[in-house]
Short mmCIF file of C-alpha atoms in Angstrom, two decimals:
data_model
loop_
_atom_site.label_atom_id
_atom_site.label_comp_id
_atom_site.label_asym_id
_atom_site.label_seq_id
_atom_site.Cartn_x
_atom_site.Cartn_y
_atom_site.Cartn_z
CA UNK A 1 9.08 11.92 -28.07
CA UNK A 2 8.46 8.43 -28.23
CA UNK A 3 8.13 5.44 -25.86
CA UNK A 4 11.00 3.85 -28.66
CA UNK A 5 12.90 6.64 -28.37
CA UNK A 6 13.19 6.54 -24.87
CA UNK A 7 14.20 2.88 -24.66
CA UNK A 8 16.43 3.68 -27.61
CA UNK A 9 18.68 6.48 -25.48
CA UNK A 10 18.26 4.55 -22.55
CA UNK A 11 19.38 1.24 -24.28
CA UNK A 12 16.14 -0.04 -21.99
CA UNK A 13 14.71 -3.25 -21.82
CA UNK A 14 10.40 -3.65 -21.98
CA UNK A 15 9.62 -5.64 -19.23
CA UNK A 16 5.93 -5.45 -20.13
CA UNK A 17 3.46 -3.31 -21.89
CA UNK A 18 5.76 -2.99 -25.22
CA UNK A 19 2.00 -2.24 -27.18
CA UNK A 20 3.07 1.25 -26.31
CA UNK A 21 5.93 2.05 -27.66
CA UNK A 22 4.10 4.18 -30.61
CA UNK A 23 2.94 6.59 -27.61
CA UNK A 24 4.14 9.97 -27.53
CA UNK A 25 5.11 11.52 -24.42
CA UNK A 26 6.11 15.10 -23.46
CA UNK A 27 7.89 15.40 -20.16
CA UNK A 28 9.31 12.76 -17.49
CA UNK A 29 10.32 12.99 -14.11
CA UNK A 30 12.93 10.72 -12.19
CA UNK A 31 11.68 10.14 -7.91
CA UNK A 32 12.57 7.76 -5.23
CA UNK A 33 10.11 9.40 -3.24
CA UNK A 34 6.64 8.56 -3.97
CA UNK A 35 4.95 11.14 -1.85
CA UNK A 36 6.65 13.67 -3.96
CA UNK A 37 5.97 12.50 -7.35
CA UNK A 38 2.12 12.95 -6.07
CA UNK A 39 2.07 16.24 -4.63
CA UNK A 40 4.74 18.01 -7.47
CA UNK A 41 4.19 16.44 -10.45
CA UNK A 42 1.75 17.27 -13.45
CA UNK A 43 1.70 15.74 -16.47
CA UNK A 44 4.38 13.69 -17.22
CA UNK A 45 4.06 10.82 -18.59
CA UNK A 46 7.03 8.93 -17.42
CA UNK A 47 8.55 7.84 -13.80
CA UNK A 48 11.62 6.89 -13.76
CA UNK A 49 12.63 5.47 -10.37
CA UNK A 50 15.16 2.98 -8.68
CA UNK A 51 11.96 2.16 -6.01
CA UNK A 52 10.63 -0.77 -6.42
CA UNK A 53 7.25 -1.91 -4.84
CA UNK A 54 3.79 -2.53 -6.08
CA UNK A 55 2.88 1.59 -4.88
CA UNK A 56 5.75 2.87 -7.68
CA UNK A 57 2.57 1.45 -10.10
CA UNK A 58 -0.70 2.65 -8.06
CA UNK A 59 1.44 6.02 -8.26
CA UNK A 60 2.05 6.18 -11.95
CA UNK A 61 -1.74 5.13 -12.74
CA UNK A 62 -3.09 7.84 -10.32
CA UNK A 63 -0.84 10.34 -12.35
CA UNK A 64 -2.09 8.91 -15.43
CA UNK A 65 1.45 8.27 -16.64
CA UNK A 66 2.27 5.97 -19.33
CA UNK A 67 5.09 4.36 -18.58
CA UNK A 68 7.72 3.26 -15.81
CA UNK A 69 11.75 3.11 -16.12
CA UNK A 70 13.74 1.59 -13.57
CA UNK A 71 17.31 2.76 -13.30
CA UNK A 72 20.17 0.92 -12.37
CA UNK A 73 19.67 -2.27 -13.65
CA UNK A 74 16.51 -2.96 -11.24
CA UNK A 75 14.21 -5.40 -12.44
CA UNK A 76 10.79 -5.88 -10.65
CA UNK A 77 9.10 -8.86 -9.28
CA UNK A 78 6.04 -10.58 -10.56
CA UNK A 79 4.10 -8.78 -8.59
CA UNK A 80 4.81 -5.01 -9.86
CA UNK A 81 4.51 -6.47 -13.61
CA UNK A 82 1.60 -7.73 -13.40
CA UNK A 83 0.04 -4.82 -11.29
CA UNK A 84 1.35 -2.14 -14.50
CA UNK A 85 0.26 -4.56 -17.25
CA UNK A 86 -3.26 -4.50 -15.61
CA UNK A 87 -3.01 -0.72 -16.12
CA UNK A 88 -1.30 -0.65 -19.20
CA UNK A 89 1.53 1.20 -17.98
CA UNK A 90 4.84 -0.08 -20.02
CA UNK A 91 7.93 -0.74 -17.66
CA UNK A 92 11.10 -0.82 -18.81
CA UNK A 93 14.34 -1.28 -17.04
CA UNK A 94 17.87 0.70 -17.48
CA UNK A 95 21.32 0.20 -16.43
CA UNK A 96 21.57 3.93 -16.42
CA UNK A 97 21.51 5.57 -13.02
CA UNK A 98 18.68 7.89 -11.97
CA UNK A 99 20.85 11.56 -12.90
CA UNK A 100 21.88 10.26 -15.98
CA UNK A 101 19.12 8.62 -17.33
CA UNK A 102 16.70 11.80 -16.58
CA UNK A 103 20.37 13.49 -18.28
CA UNK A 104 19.62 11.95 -21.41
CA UNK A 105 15.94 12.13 -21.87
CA UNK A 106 16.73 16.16 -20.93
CA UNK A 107 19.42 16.73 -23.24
CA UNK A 108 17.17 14.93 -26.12
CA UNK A 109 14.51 17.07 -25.58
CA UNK A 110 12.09 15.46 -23.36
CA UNK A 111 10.75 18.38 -20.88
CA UNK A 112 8.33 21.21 -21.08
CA UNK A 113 9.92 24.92 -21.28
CA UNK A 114 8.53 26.60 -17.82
CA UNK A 115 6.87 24.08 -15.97
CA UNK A 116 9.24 22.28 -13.72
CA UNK A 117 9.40 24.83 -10.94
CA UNK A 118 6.86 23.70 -7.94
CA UNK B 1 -27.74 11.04 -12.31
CA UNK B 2 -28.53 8.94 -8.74
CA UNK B 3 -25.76 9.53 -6.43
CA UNK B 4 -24.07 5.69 -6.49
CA UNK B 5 -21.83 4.81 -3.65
CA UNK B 6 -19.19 2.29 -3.33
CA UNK B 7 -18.11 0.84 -0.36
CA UNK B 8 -14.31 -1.17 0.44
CA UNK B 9 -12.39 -2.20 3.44
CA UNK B 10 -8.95 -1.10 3.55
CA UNK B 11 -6.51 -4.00 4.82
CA UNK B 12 -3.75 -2.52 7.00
CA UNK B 13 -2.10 -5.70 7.25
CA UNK B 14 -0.54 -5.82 2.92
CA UNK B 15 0.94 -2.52 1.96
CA UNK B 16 1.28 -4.12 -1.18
CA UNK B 17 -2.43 -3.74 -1.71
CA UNK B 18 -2.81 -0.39 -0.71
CA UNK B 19 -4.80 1.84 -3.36
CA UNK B 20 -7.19 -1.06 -4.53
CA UNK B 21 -9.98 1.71 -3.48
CA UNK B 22 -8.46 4.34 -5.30
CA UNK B 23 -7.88 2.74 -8.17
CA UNK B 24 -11.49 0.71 -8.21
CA UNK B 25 -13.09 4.73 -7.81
CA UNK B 26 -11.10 5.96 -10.33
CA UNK B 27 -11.88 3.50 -12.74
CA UNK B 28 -15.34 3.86 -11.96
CA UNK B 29 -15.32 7.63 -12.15
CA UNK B 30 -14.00 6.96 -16.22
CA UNK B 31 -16.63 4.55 -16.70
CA UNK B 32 -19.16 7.60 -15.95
CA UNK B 33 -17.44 9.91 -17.95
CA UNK B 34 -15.72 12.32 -15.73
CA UNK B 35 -13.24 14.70 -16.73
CA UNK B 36 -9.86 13.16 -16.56
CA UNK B 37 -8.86 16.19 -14.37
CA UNK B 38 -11.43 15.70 -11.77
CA UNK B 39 -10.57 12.24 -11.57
CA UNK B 40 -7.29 12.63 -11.38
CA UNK B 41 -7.99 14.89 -8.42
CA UNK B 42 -10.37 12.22 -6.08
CA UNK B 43 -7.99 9.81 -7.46
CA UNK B 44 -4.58 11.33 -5.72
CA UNK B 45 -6.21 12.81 -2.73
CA UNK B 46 -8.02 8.88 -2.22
CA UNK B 47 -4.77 7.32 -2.67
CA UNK B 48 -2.92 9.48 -0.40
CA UNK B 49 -5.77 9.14 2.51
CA UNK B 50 -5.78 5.57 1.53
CA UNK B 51 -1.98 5.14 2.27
CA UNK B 52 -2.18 7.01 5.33
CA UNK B 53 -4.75 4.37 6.65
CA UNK B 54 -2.09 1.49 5.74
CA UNK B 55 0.73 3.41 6.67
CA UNK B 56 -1.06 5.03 10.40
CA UNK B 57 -4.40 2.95 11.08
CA UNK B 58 -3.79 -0.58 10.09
CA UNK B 59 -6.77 -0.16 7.59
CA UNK B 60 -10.32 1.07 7.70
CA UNK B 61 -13.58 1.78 5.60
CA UNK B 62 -13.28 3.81 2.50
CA UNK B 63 -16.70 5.04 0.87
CA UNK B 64 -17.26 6.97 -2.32
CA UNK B 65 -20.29 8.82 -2.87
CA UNK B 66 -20.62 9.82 -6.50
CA UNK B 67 -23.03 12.61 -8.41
CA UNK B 68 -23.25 14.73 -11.02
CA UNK B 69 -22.17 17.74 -9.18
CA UNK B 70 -19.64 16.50 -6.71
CA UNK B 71 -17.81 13.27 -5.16
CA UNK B 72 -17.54 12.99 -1.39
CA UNK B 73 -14.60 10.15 -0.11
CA UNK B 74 -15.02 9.17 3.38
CA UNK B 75 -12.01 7.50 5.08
CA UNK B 76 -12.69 6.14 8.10
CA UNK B 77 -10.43 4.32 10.48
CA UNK B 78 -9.71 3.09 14.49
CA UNK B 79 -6.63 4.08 14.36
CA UNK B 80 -4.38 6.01 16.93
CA UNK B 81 -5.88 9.26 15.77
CA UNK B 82 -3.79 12.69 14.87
CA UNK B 83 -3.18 14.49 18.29
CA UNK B 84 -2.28 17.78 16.50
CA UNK B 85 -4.49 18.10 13.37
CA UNK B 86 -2.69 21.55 12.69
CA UNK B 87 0.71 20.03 12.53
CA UNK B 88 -0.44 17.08 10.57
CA UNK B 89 -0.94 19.52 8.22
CA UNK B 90 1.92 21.05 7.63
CA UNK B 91 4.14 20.19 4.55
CA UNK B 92 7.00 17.55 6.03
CA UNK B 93 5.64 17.04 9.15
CA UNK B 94 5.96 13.13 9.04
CA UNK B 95 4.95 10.42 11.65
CA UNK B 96 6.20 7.68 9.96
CA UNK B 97 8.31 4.95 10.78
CA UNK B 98 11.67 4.63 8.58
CA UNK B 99 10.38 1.56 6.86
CA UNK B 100 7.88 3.57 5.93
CA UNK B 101 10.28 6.24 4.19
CA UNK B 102 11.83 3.34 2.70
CA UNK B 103 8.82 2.25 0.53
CA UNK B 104 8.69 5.75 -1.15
CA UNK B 105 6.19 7.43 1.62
CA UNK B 106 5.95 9.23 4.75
CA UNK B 107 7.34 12.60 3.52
CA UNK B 108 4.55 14.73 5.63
CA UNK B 109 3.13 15.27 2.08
CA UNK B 110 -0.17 13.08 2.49
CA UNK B 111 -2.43 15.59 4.08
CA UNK B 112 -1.44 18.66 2.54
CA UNK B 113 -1.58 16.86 -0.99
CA UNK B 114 -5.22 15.90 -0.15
CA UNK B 115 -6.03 19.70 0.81
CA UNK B 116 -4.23 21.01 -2.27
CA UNK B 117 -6.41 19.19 -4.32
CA UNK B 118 -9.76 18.91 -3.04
CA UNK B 119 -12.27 21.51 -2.51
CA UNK B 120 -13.10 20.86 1.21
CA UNK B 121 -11.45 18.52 3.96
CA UNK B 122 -12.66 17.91 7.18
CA UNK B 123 -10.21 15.96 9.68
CA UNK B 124 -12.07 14.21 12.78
CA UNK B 125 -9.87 12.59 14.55
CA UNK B 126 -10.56 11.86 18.41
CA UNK B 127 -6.91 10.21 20.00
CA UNK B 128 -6.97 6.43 20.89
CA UNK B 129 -10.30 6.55 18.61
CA UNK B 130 -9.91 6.93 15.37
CA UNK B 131 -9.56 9.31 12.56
CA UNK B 132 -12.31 10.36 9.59
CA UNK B 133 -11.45 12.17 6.31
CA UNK B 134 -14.22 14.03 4.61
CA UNK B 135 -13.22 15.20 1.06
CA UNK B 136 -14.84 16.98 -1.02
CA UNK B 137 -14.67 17.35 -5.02
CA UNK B 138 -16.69 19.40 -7.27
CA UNK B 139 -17.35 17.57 -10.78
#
């Protein structure tokens, strides 16, 4: 799937990076808990997360993800921009909440048959 | 190749800065034309050591010794120390404050993470002293 057809079904808003929305990405996964997303996750290319601190970017870019959505209407300082712009990360922003904007990207077809068990 | 080494000082004080380190190494590691799994590996077991040091030791000395064959990250801090190295290790076992939890850490994942994906980790950690991670990655 595309980065534009993830903004598209999440009716997001680029908050920086929007270079990338050609990218294609294959799975996503939706954590408030950064210490999870390091030890579970691999290879997904999206976070999608209602934390919001500079450490929600130095996790994606250890992960080599591609991009960031914030749920529920969360839009991050400054700071976290410019940190993810560095990186070329995109970050967008949703009103959607967490369950139902990982819901949608699901439903659409964004995940990888057998690979989300731990 | 010459082994290279880079040196950085942690600062406890701004956990908004914590994983400058990490992500200086692993954008060094890309420059030298690493696989993107073995970087991704010193890059997440760094970062997580690196946290800890915010997060446990109010900062401390993080060195990266690069070859061919392997890269060795040394953490080292004066911290309060780990009084039960086996327990540390344990998956959820968590000495974090709440604030902590807060920011998206402190789920007793940190250690075990780094084990899981490094090749060898050595813990010295003398109480009241200070604690010093040796990882090891083969390239």
């Amino acid at each position: 799937m595309k980065l534009s057809k993830v903004k598209e079904l999440l009716d997001a808003e680029i908050l920086c990076c929007d270079g990338a929305l050609d990218c294609e990405v294959m799975n996503a996964c939706g954590s408030d808990m950064m210490s999870d997303v390091l030890a579970y996750v691999k290879d997904q290319s999206i976070l999608l997360t209602g934390l919001m601190n500079p450490q929600v970017v130095r996790t994606a870019q250890m992960m080599d993800m591609k991009c960031i959505v914030f749920v529920r209407g969360k839009k991050p300082n400054e700071a976290v921009l410019s940190l993810a712009e560095e990186n070329g990360i995109m970050v967008m922003t949703t009103e959607y909440r967490l369950y139902t904007a990982c819901g949608l990207l699901f439903s659409n077809g964004l995940y990888c048959e057998g690979v989300d068990k731990v | 190749m010459e082994p290279i080494v880079l040196n950085y000082q942690v600062d406890g004080e701004d956990f908004s800065t914590a994983g400058e380190a990490s992500s200086a190494v692993k954008k060094a590691l890309k420059q030298l034309g690493f696989s993107p799994d073995v970087i991704r590996r010193v890059a997440i077991a760094m970062y997580e050591g690196e946290i800890n040091m915010v997060i446990h030791a109010d900062g401390g000395e993080a060195t990266a010794e690069i070859s061919q064959e392997e890269i060795r990250i040394i953490l080292a801090d004066r911290g309060p120390g780990i009084k039960d190295i086996d327990l540390a290790m344990q998956e959820g076992y968590s000495t974090a404050p709440e604030e902590v939890r807060n920011l998206g850490f402190g789920a007793g994942m940190g250690l075990p993470n780094i084990k899981k994906y490094s090749d060898e980790l050595k813990i010295e950690s003398t109480p009241g002293v200070g604690t010093t991670l040796r990882i090891l990655i083969r390239t």
